[in-house]
Coordinates of C-alpha atoms in Angstrom, one line a residue:
Chain C
M1 CA -124.4 7.5 -36.1
A2 CA -124.3 4.7 -38.8
V3 CA -127.5 4.9 -40.8
L4 CA -128.0 2.3 -43.5
A5 CA -129.2 3.0 -47.1
S6 CA -132.1 0.7 -48.2
A7 CA -131.3 -1.6 -51.3
D8 CA -133.4 0.2 -53.5
Q9 CA -131.8 3.6 -52.5
L10 CA -128.6 1.9 -53.4
A11 CA -129.8 0.6 -56.7
S12 CA -130.8 4.0 -57.7
A13 CA -127.6 5.7 -56.7
R14 CA -125.6 3.1 -58.8
A15 CA -127.9 3.2 -61.7
A16 CA -127.8 7.2 -61.7
R17 CA -123.7 6.7 -61.5
A18 CA -123.6 4.5 -64.4
A19 CA -125.9 6.4 -66.2
Y20 CA -123.9 9.5 -65.8
R21 CA -120.6 7.5 -66.8
S22 CA -122.3 6.4 -70.0
G23 CA -123.0 9.9 -71.1
V24 CA -126.3 11.0 -69.6
S25 CA -126.5 14.5 -68.3
E26 CA -129.1 15.7 -66.1
P27 CA -129.5 17.8 -63.0
T28 CA -129.6 15.4 -60.2
S29 CA -132.2 17.5 -57.5
G30 CA -134.6 14.4 -56.6
I31 CA -132.4 11.8 -57.9
A32 CA -131.8 8.7 -55.8
A33 CA -134.0 10.5 -53.0
G34 CA -132.6 10.1 -49.3
L35 CA -129.0 9.8 -50.4
T36 CA -126.5 12.6 -50.0
Q37 CA -125.1 14.4 -53.1
A38 CA -122.0 16.3 -53.1
N39 CA -120.3 19.1 -54.9
L40 CA -116.7 18.6 -56.5
I41 CA -113.9 20.8 -56.7
A42 CA -110.5 19.1 -57.8
V43 CA -107.0 20.8 -57.8
P44 CA -103.7 20.3 -58.5
A45 CA -101.2 18.8 -55.3
D46 CA -99.8 22.3 -54.7
W47 CA -103.3 24.0 -54.3
A48 CA -104.6 21.1 -52.1
F49 CA -103.7 22.6 -48.6
E50 CA -105.2 26.0 -49.4
T51 CA -108.3 24.4 -50.5
L52 CA -108.8 22.3 -47.6
L53 CA -107.9 25.3 -45.2
Y54 CA -110.3 27.4 -47.4
A55 CA -113.2 25.0 -46.7
Q56 CA -112.0 24.5 -43.0
R57 CA -112.2 28.5 -42.7
N58 CA -115.8 28.9 -44.4
P59 CA -117.5 25.6 -43.2
K60 CA -120.9 26.8 -43.9
P61 CA -120.7 27.0 -47.7
C62 CA -117.9 24.4 -48.0
P63 CA -118.5 21.7 -45.7
V64 CA -116.1 19.0 -46.5
L65 CA -117.5 15.3 -46.9
E66 CA -114.3 13.6 -48.3
V67 CA -111.2 14.3 -49.7
I68 CA -110.1 12.1 -52.3
E69 CA -106.1 12.0 -52.4
A70 CA -103.7 12.5 -55.3
G71 CA -103.6 9.1 -57.5
Q72 CA -106.9 8.0 -56.2
V73 CA -110.2 8.0 -58.0
E74 CA -112.6 6.4 -56.1
S75 CA -114.9 7.7 -53.3
A76 CA -115.2 6.0 -50.0
L77 CA -118.8 7.3 -50.0
A78 CA -119.6 5.4 -53.2
P79 CA -118.0 2.2 -53.5
G80 CA -117.1 1.1 -56.8
S81 CA -117.2 5.0 -58.1
D82 CA -115.1 6.8 -60.4
I83 CA -114.8 10.6 -59.8
R84 CA -113.3 11.3 -62.9
T85 CA -116.7 9.9 -64.7
D86 CA -119.5 9.3 -62.6
I87 CA -120.7 13.1 -62.6
G88 CA -123.3 14.1 -65.4
R89 CA -121.5 17.3 -66.1
Y90 CA -118.0 18.9 -65.5
R91 CA -116.5 22.1 -65.7
I92 CA -112.7 22.4 -66.6
W93 CA -111.2 25.7 -65.4
R94 CA -107.7 27.3 -66.5
D95 CA -106.5 30.3 -64.8
G96 CA -110.1 31.1 -63.6
E97 CA -111.8 30.8 -66.8
L98 CA -114.3 28.3 -67.4
V99 CA -112.9 26.5 -70.6
S100 CA -115.0 23.6 -71.3
E101 CA -118.2 21.9 -69.9
Q102 CA -118.1 17.8 -70.6
N103 CA -119.7 14.6 -69.2
D104 CA -116.4 12.9 -68.7
A105 CA -113.1 14.4 -66.6
R106 CA -110.7 11.6 -67.6
D107 CA -108.8 13.7 -69.8
A108 CA -108.1 16.2 -66.9
W109 CA -106.9 13.7 -64.5
E110 CA -104.5 12.4 -67.5
E111 CA -103.2 16.0 -67.7
H112 CA -102.7 16.4 -63.8
P113 CA -102.4 13.2 -62.3
D114 CA -102.1 15.0 -59.1
L115 CA -105.1 16.0 -58.8
V116 CA -106.9 16.1 -55.2
A117 CA -110.6 15.9 -55.2
F118 CA -112.9 17.6 -52.5
L119 CA -116.8 16.4 -52.2
I120 CA -118.5 19.3 -50.3
G121 CA -121.9 19.0 -49.1
C122 CA -125.2 19.8 -50.9
S123 CA -127.9 21.5 -50.0
F124 CA -130.0 18.8 -51.7
T125 CA -129.5 16.9 -48.6
F126 CA -131.8 18.7 -46.4
E127 CA -134.3 19.0 -49.3
T128 CA -135.4 15.6 -48.3
G129 CA -136.2 16.7 -44.8
L130 CA -138.0 19.7 -46.0
V131 CA -140.2 17.8 -48.4
D132 CA -140.9 15.1 -45.8
A133 CA -142.2 18.1 -43.7
G134 CA -144.5 19.2 -46.2
I135 CA -142.5 22.2 -47.3
P136 CA -142.9 22.3 -51.1
I137 CA -139.5 22.3 -53.1
R138 CA -140.4 24.7 -56.1
H139 CA -137.5 23.7 -58.2
Q140 CA -138.1 20.0 -58.0
E141 CA -141.7 20.9 -58.9
L142 CA -141.0 22.4 -61.8
G143 CA -138.3 19.8 -62.8
R144 CA -135.6 22.7 -62.8
N145 CA -132.3 23.5 -61.3
V146 CA -132.2 25.6 -58.0
P147 CA -131.2 29.2 -58.4
M148 CA -127.8 29.8 -57.2
Y149 CA -126.4 33.5 -56.7
R150 CA -123.0 35.1 -56.1
T151 CA -123.4 37.5 -53.2
N152 CA -121.5 40.4 -51.3
I153 CA -120.4 38.2 -48.5
D154 CA -116.6 37.5 -48.9
C155 CA -115.3 34.2 -47.5
T156 CA -112.5 34.0 -45.4
P157 CA -109.2 33.9 -47.4
A158 CA -106.7 31.0 -47.2
G159 CA -103.5 31.6 -48.8
R160 CA -104.0 32.2 -52.5
L161 CA -107.7 31.6 -52.3
R162 CA -110.4 34.0 -51.7
G163 CA -113.8 34.7 -53.1
E164 CA -117.5 35.6 -52.3
M165 CA -120.2 33.1 -50.9
V166 CA -122.6 31.7 -53.5
V167 CA -126.2 31.1 -52.2
S168 CA -128.9 28.6 -53.3
M169 CA -132.5 30.2 -53.0
R170 CA -135.8 28.2 -52.4
P171 CA -139.2 30.3 -52.0
I172 CA -140.8 29.2 -48.9
P173 CA -144.5 29.9 -47.7
A174 CA -144.0 32.7 -44.9
G175 CA -145.6 30.4 -42.4
R176 CA -143.1 27.5 -43.0
V177 CA -139.7 29.7 -42.9
A178 CA -139.2 28.9 -39.2
D179 CA -139.7 25.3 -39.7
A180 CA -137.4 25.3 -42.8
V181 CA -134.5 27.0 -40.6
Q182 CA -135.2 24.2 -37.9
I183 CA -135.0 21.3 -40.2
S184 CA -132.1 22.5 -42.5
G185 CA -130.2 23.6 -38.8
R186 CA -130.2 20.1 -38.0
T187 CA -127.6 19.2 -40.8
P188 CA -124.9 21.6 -40.1
A189 CA -122.5 19.4 -42.0
V190 CA -124.4 20.2 -45.1
H191 CA -124.9 24.1 -44.8
G192 CA -127.0 23.8 -42.2
A193 CA -129.4 26.7 -41.4
P194 CA -130.1 29.5 -44.0
V195 CA -127.5 32.4 -44.1
H196 CA -130.2 34.8 -45.0
I197 CA -134.0 35.4 -45.1
G198 CA -136.1 37.7 -47.1
D199 CA -133.9 40.7 -48.8
P200 CA -132.0 39.7 -51.9
A201 CA -130.8 43.3 -52.2
S202 CA -128.7 43.1 -48.8
L203 CA -126.9 40.1 -50.1
G204 CA -126.1 42.2 -53.2
I205 CA -128.4 40.4 -55.6
A206 CA -130.1 42.9 -57.8
D207 CA -132.7 40.7 -59.6
L208 CA -134.0 37.4 -58.2
A209 CA -135.4 36.4 -61.5
R210 CA -131.4 36.3 -62.9
P211 CA -129.6 33.6 -60.9
D212 CA -125.7 33.5 -61.7
F213 CA -126.2 29.6 -62.0
G214 CA -129.1 27.2 -62.4
D215 CA -132.5 28.2 -63.5
A216 CA -135.0 31.2 -62.8
P217 CA -137.0 30.8 -59.8
E218 CA -140.7 31.3 -59.3
V219 CA -141.8 33.0 -56.1
R220 CA -145.4 33.2 -55.5
D221 CA -147.5 35.2 -53.3
G222 CA -147.2 34.7 -49.7
E223 CA -143.6 33.1 -50.4
I224 CA -140.1 34.5 -48.8
P225 CA -136.8 34.2 -50.5
V226 CA -134.8 32.0 -48.3
F227 CA -131.1 31.7 -49.1
W228 CA -128.8 28.8 -48.0
A229 CA -125.0 28.9 -48.1
C230 CA -124.2 26.6 -51.4
G231 CA -121.5 24.5 -52.6
V232 CA -120.8 26.4 -55.7
T233 CA -118.8 28.6 -53.4
P234 CA -115.5 27.0 -54.4
Q235 CA -116.3 27.8 -58.0
A236 CA -116.5 31.4 -57.2
A237 CA -113.0 31.1 -55.5
I238 CA -111.6 29.6 -58.5
M239 CA -112.9 32.7 -60.6
A240 CA -111.5 35.2 -58.1
S241 CA -108.4 33.4 -57.2
K242 CA -107.5 32.1 -60.9
P243 CA -105.5 28.7 -59.9
P244 CA -103.9 27.4 -63.0
F245 CA -106.3 24.3 -63.4
A246 CA -109.3 23.0 -61.6
V247 CA -112.4 20.6 -62.1
T248 CA -115.6 21.1 -60.9
H249 CA -119.1 19.6 -61.4
A250 CA -121.4 22.2 -63.1
P251 CA -123.7 23.5 -60.9
G252 CA -127.0 21.3 -60.0
Y253 CA -124.9 18.1 -61.6
M254 CA -124.0 16.6 -58.5
F255 CA -122.1 13.6 -57.3
I256 CA -124.4 11.1 -56.0
T257 CA -123.1 8.8 -52.9
D258 CA -124.1 5.9 -51.3
V259 CA -124.7 7.8 -48.0
P260 CA -128.2 8.4 -46.5
D261 CA -128.9 12.1 -45.7
A262 CA -129.9 11.0 -42.4
E263 CA -126.2 10.2 -41.8
Y264 CA -125.7 14.0 -41.3
I265 CA -128.6 14.9 -38.9
V266 CA -127.2 15.9 -35.7
Chain B
M1 CA -123.1 32.9 -32.4
A2 CA -121.2 35.7 -31.0
V3 CA -120.6 35.5 -27.6
L4 CA -118.3 38.1 -25.8
A5 CA -115.9 37.6 -23.1
S6 CA -116.0 39.6 -20.0
A7 CA -113.2 42.2 -19.4
D8 CA -112.3 40.0 -16.5
Q9 CA -112.1 36.9 -18.4
L10 CA -109.9 38.7 -21.2
A11 CA -107.5 39.9 -18.5
S12 CA -107.0 36.7 -17.0
A13 CA -106.4 35.2 -20.5
R14 CA -103.6 38.0 -21.3
A15 CA -102.2 37.9 -17.9
A16 CA -101.8 34.2 -18.4
R17 CA -100.2 34.4 -21.7
A18 CA -97.8 37.2 -20.5
A19 CA -96.7 34.7 -17.7
Y20 CA -96.0 31.9 -19.9
R21 CA -94.2 34.2 -22.3
S22 CA -92.2 35.3 -19.3
G23 CA -91.2 31.9 -18.4
V24 CA -94.0 30.5 -16.2
S25 CA -94.9 26.9 -16.8
E26 CA -98.1 25.2 -15.3
P27 CA -100.9 22.9 -16.3
T28 CA -103.7 25.2 -17.7
S29 CA -106.9 23.5 -16.3
G30 CA -109.2 25.9 -14.7
I31 CA -106.9 29.0 -15.9
A32 CA -109.0 31.7 -17.4
A33 CA -112.1 29.9 -16.6
G34 CA -114.7 30.0 -19.3
L35 CA -112.4 30.9 -22.2
T36 CA -111.4 28.4 -24.7
Q37 CA -108.0 26.5 -24.6
A38 CA -106.3 24.9 -27.4
N39 CA -103.9 22.2 -28.4
L40 CA -101.1 22.9 -30.6
I41 CA -99.2 21.2 -33.5
A42 CA -96.8 22.9 -35.8
V43 CA -95.3 21.3 -38.7
P44 CA -93.2 22.2 -41.6
A45 CA -95.1 23.4 -44.7
D46 CA -94.9 20.3 -46.7
W47 CA -96.7 18.4 -43.9
A48 CA -99.3 20.8 -43.6
F49 CA -102.0 19.2 -45.9
E50 CA -101.8 15.8 -44.6
T51 CA -102.2 17.2 -41.0
L52 CA -105.3 19.4 -41.9
L53 CA -106.5 16.4 -43.8
Y54 CA -105.9 14.2 -40.4
A55 CA -107.6 16.4 -38.6
Q56 CA -110.6 16.5 -41.3
R57 CA -110.8 12.9 -41.3
N58 CA -110.7 12.4 -37.2
P59 CA -112.9 15.4 -36.1
K60 CA -113.4 14.1 -32.7
P61 CA -109.8 13.9 -31.6
C62 CA -108.6 16.8 -33.9
P63 CA -111.1 19.7 -34.2
V64 CA -109.3 22.3 -35.7
L65 CA -110.1 25.7 -34.1
E66 CA -107.7 27.7 -36.4
V67 CA -104.8 27.3 -38.7
I68 CA -101.9 29.9 -38.3
E69 CA -100.1 30.2 -41.9
A70 CA -96.4 29.8 -42.6
G71 CA -95.0 33.0 -41.6
Q72 CA -97.5 34.3 -39.1
V73 CA -97.3 33.9 -35.5
E74 CA -100.2 35.7 -34.0
S75 CA -103.6 33.7 -33.1
A76 CA -106.9 35.3 -34.7
L77 CA -108.3 33.5 -31.5
A78 CA -106.2 35.7 -29.3
P79 CA -104.9 39.2 -30.6
G80 CA -101.8 40.3 -29.6
S81 CA -100.7 36.7 -28.9
D82 CA -97.5 34.9 -30.2
I83 CA -97.8 31.0 -30.8
R84 CA -94.1 30.6 -30.4
T85 CA -93.9 32.0 -26.6
D86 CA -97.4 31.9 -25.2
I87 CA -97.6 28.6 -24.2
G88 CA -96.1 27.3 -20.9
R89 CA -94.2 24.1 -22.0
Y90 CA -93.6 23.0 -25.5
R91 CA -92.3 20.0 -26.9
I92 CA -89.9 19.8 -29.9
W93 CA -89.9 16.5 -32.1
R94 CA -87.3 15.2 -34.5
D95 CA -88.3 12.1 -36.5
G96 CA -90.9 11.1 -34.1
E97 CA -88.9 11.3 -31.0
L98 CA -89.6 13.8 -28.3
V99 CA -86.1 15.5 -28.2
S100 CA -86.7 18.6 -25.9
E101 CA -89.3 20.2 -23.6
Q102 CA -88.9 23.9 -23.1
N103 CA -91.1 27.1 -22.2
D104 CA -90.2 29.1 -25.5
A105 CA -90.2 27.9 -28.9
R106 CA -88.6 30.8 -30.9
D107 CA -85.6 28.9 -32.1
A108 CA -88.0 25.9 -33.6
W109 CA -89.5 28.9 -35.7
E110 CA -86.1 30.2 -36.5
E111 CA -85.1 26.7 -37.6
H112 CA -88.2 26.2 -39.4
P113 CA -89.6 29.5 -40.5
D114 CA -92.4 27.5 -42.6
L115 CA -94.1 25.9 -39.7
V116 CA -97.6 25.7 -40.1
A117 CA -99.5 25.9 -36.8
F118 CA -102.9 24.2 -36.0
L119 CA -105.0 25.1 -32.8
I120 CA -107.1 22.0 -31.8
G121 CA -109.9 22.2 -29.6
C122 CA -109.4 20.9 -25.8
S123 CA -111.7 18.9 -23.5
F124 CA -111.1 21.8 -21.0
T125 CA -113.9 23.7 -23.0
F126 CA -116.7 21.7 -21.9
E127 CA -115.2 21.3 -18.3
T128 CA -117.0 24.6 -18.0
G129 CA -120.2 23.0 -18.7
L130 CA -119.7 20.4 -16.3
V131 CA -118.6 22.6 -13.4
D132 CA -121.6 24.5 -14.0
A133 CA -123.9 21.6 -13.9
G134 CA -122.5 20.4 -10.5
I135 CA -120.4 17.7 -11.9
P136 CA -117.0 17.6 -10.2
I137 CA -114.0 17.6 -12.0
R138 CA -111.7 15.5 -10.2
H139 CA -108.2 16.7 -11.6
Q140 CA -109.3 20.4 -11.0
E141 CA -110.3 19.5 -7.5
L142 CA -106.7 17.9 -7.1
G143 CA -104.9 20.5 -8.7
R144 CA -103.7 17.9 -10.9
N145 CA -103.1 17.4 -14.9
V146 CA -106.0 15.4 -16.4
P147 CA -105.0 11.9 -17.2
M148 CA -104.5 11.0 -20.9
Y149 CA -104.3 7.5 -22.5
R150 CA -103.4 5.8 -25.6
T151 CA -105.9 3.5 -26.9
N152 CA -106.2 0.8 -29.3
I153 CA -108.6 2.9 -31.8
D154 CA -106.5 3.7 -35.0
C155 CA -107.4 7.1 -36.4
T156 CA -108.2 7.3 -40.2
P157 CA -104.9 8.0 -42.0
A158 CA -104.0 10.7 -44.3
G159 CA -101.1 10.7 -46.4
R160 CA -98.0 9.9 -44.3
L161 CA -99.7 10.5 -41.0
R162 CA -101.4 7.4 -39.1
G163 CA -101.7 6.9 -35.2
E164 CA -103.9 5.7 -32.5
M165 CA -106.6 7.9 -30.7
V166 CA -105.6 9.4 -27.4
V167 CA -108.5 9.9 -24.9
S168 CA -108.8 12.1 -21.6
M169 CA -110.4 10.4 -18.5
R170 CA -112.5 12.0 -15.8
P171 CA -114.2 9.9 -13.0
I172 CA -118.0 10.9 -13.0
P173 CA -120.5 9.9 -10.5
A174 CA -122.7 7.1 -12.0
G175 CA -125.9 9.2 -11.5
R176 CA -124.2 11.9 -13.5
V177 CA -122.8 10.1 -16.5
A178 CA -125.9 10.8 -18.9
D179 CA -125.7 14.4 -18.1
A180 CA -122.1 14.6 -18.6
V181 CA -122.6 13.0 -22.0
Q182 CA -125.4 15.4 -22.9
I183 CA -123.4 18.5 -21.7
S184 CA -120.3 17.4 -23.7
G185 CA -122.2 16.6 -26.5
R186 CA -123.3 20.2 -27.1
T187 CA -119.8 21.1 -28.0
P188 CA -119.2 18.8 -31.0
A189 CA -116.3 21.4 -32.1
V190 CA -114.3 20.6 -29.1
H191 CA -114.5 16.9 -29.0
G192 CA -118.1 16.5 -28.2
A193 CA -119.8 13.6 -26.4
P194 CA -117.5 10.7 -24.8
V195 CA -116.1 8.0 -27.1
H196 CA -116.2 5.6 -24.6
I197 CA -117.6 4.9 -21.0
G198 CA -116.7 2.5 -18.2
D199 CA -114.4 -0.2 -19.8
P200 CA -110.8 0.9 -19.9
A201 CA -109.7 -2.6 -21.0
S202 CA -111.9 -2.5 -24.1
L203 CA -109.8 0.8 -25.0
G204 CA -106.4 -1.2 -24.5
I205 CA -105.8 0.5 -21.3
A206 CA -104.3 -2.1 -19.2
D207 CA -103.8 0.3 -16.0
L208 CA -106.0 3.1 -15.4
A209 CA -103.6 4.4 -12.5
R210 CA -100.7 4.7 -15.1
P211 CA -101.7 7.1 -17.8
D212 CA -99.6 7.9 -21.0
F213 CA -99.9 11.5 -20.3
G214 CA -100.9 13.9 -17.3
D215 CA -101.4 12.6 -13.8
A216 CA -102.7 9.4 -12.1
P217 CA -106.3 9.8 -11.5
E218 CA -108.4 9.0 -8.2
V219 CA -111.5 7.0 -9.2
R220 CA -113.8 6.7 -6.0
D221 CA -116.6 4.2 -5.4
G222 CA -119.7 4.8 -7.3
E223 CA -117.6 6.6 -10.0
I224 CA -117.3 5.6 -13.7
P225 CA -114.4 6.4 -15.8
V226 CA -115.7 8.2 -18.9
F227 CA -113.2 9.0 -22.1
W228 CA -113.3 11.4 -24.3
A229 CA -111.3 12.3 -27.5
C230 CA -108.1 14.1 -26.7
G231 CA -106.4 16.8 -28.7
V232 CA -102.9 14.9 -27.7
T233 CA -104.1 12.7 -30.4
P234 CA -101.7 14.4 -33.0
Q235 CA -98.8 13.8 -30.6
A236 CA -99.5 10.2 -31.1
A237 CA -99.5 10.4 -34.9
I238 CA -96.1 12.3 -34.6
M239 CA -94.7 9.2 -32.8
A240 CA -96.4 6.6 -35.3
S241 CA -95.4 8.7 -38.4
K242 CA -92.2 10.4 -37.6
P243 CA -92.1 13.8 -39.4
P244 CA -88.7 15.2 -39.6
F245 CA -89.8 18.1 -37.4
A246 CA -92.8 19.1 -35.2
V247 CA -93.5 21.5 -32.4
T248 CA -96.5 20.7 -29.7
H249 CA -97.9 21.8 -26.6
A250 CA -97.0 19.7 -23.6
P251 CA -99.9 17.7 -22.8
G252 CA -102.0 19.8 -20.0
Y253 CA -100.2 23.0 -20.9
M254 CA -102.5 24.6 -23.3
F255 CA -102.9 27.8 -25.4
I256 CA -105.2 30.0 -23.9
T257 CA -107.6 32.1 -26.2
D258 CA -109.8 35.0 -25.8
V259 CA -113.0 33.2 -27.0
P260 CA -115.6 32.1 -24.6
D261 CA -116.7 28.3 -24.3
A262 CA -119.9 29.2 -24.9
E263 CA -118.9 30.1 -28.6
Y264 CA -118.5 26.4 -29.6
I265 CA -122.1 25.2 -27.8
V266 CA -124.3 24.4 -30.6

């Protein structure tokens, strides 16, 4: 299916990437609405096979939208982009430890010119469908980052890579939960249907008010916490597996592509 | 979705693998009906990333069902199996040339203990659905191998790997072509809907009666040739890209798993 972005959408996406390139840093939920956003993980070439295999074995949290090979920095999903600069906030990891957050990662590519970058689907893609169906997205309404949690669900390991699944949570009115399942289920390439509905404790989440990433949620009466597999999962794998070096986006600060969300609807 | 195989199905699959292990060699269309069959490509470890990336970039012809890492020979899709022996006919490739067909590949794994094996989905999986819907599968009826053709459609390259798409062809009664599209479209993990319907010439196929792999077809009056992406596509990539060494199955002689076809229906 080839779905074309509108001129307005493309202008918004390019403006956002240009702003991040020039130093602006902001969570991207709701930015360039209707265009797909992506998670980033970049690793040295000798970790690339295991990273791609980890994604292949864990497609719900790690749906691969694109692989930017060593020596290349432009995403085919966003012509003219530069993966080293066009995200609002990067994280630099050494031996599994987060050592720096910065709005430019050119120094990382200078240090490791063989970095292979993986763009992973993002649940923001199906938020458009939820909003279009009249299902409120609380964190967007509040201008906050989506809350994300580490869970007790182990991903399938691949070589040296292992780690638990990270989920994002949206409170959904009980009467719309089934709709939210069906709408997000239509985008299997970007996390698809929820992995869990309604019981944080059984995911090993002790306190919904204290997410591991992003901002605290606001769950109102009559709302059910709904959990989707999250593209921050590779960062949990970095923490657990300790590759010598990695670059990721900061949770919620995504790479904005030129590809319409509708491209990923089956 | 967890779909369980019946005891009879599992017994058939195990018996088939045991027979191939002991030297039997036969096309597997229709064998262990209802269980998924897979294409094989195994490459030395330093080609594994590009092979997985080639599959990720060309998911219709190369849907990855499993990756068996270097040093392992048992498929998780068929407990107790041995990927070096349980296929009826192997092909050994050197520098892009087919140098041997044999019913046992243990010598290949002895020569290259770092082989990484990829199991790729097979169109036989959706044949079950077609038969169940009363759509005849001619090559099964005739006890022949499915006809396969190289095409003029280039796959997306990955590193050193490039090549054209290979398709399989089934003649379908004109009144059932739409049904065949919809039924096969429900299994996107195993090639999904056809890539082409009705005009061999526009795929670069000069003579339908002379397939590049498998047996000649029999297209009857009122039937339309329908083309699906084929898991032999990695063999075309081997021919075009000339990796120093590779092992594949022989077209039509698939690896039989214990996984029900229904597991791959969305």
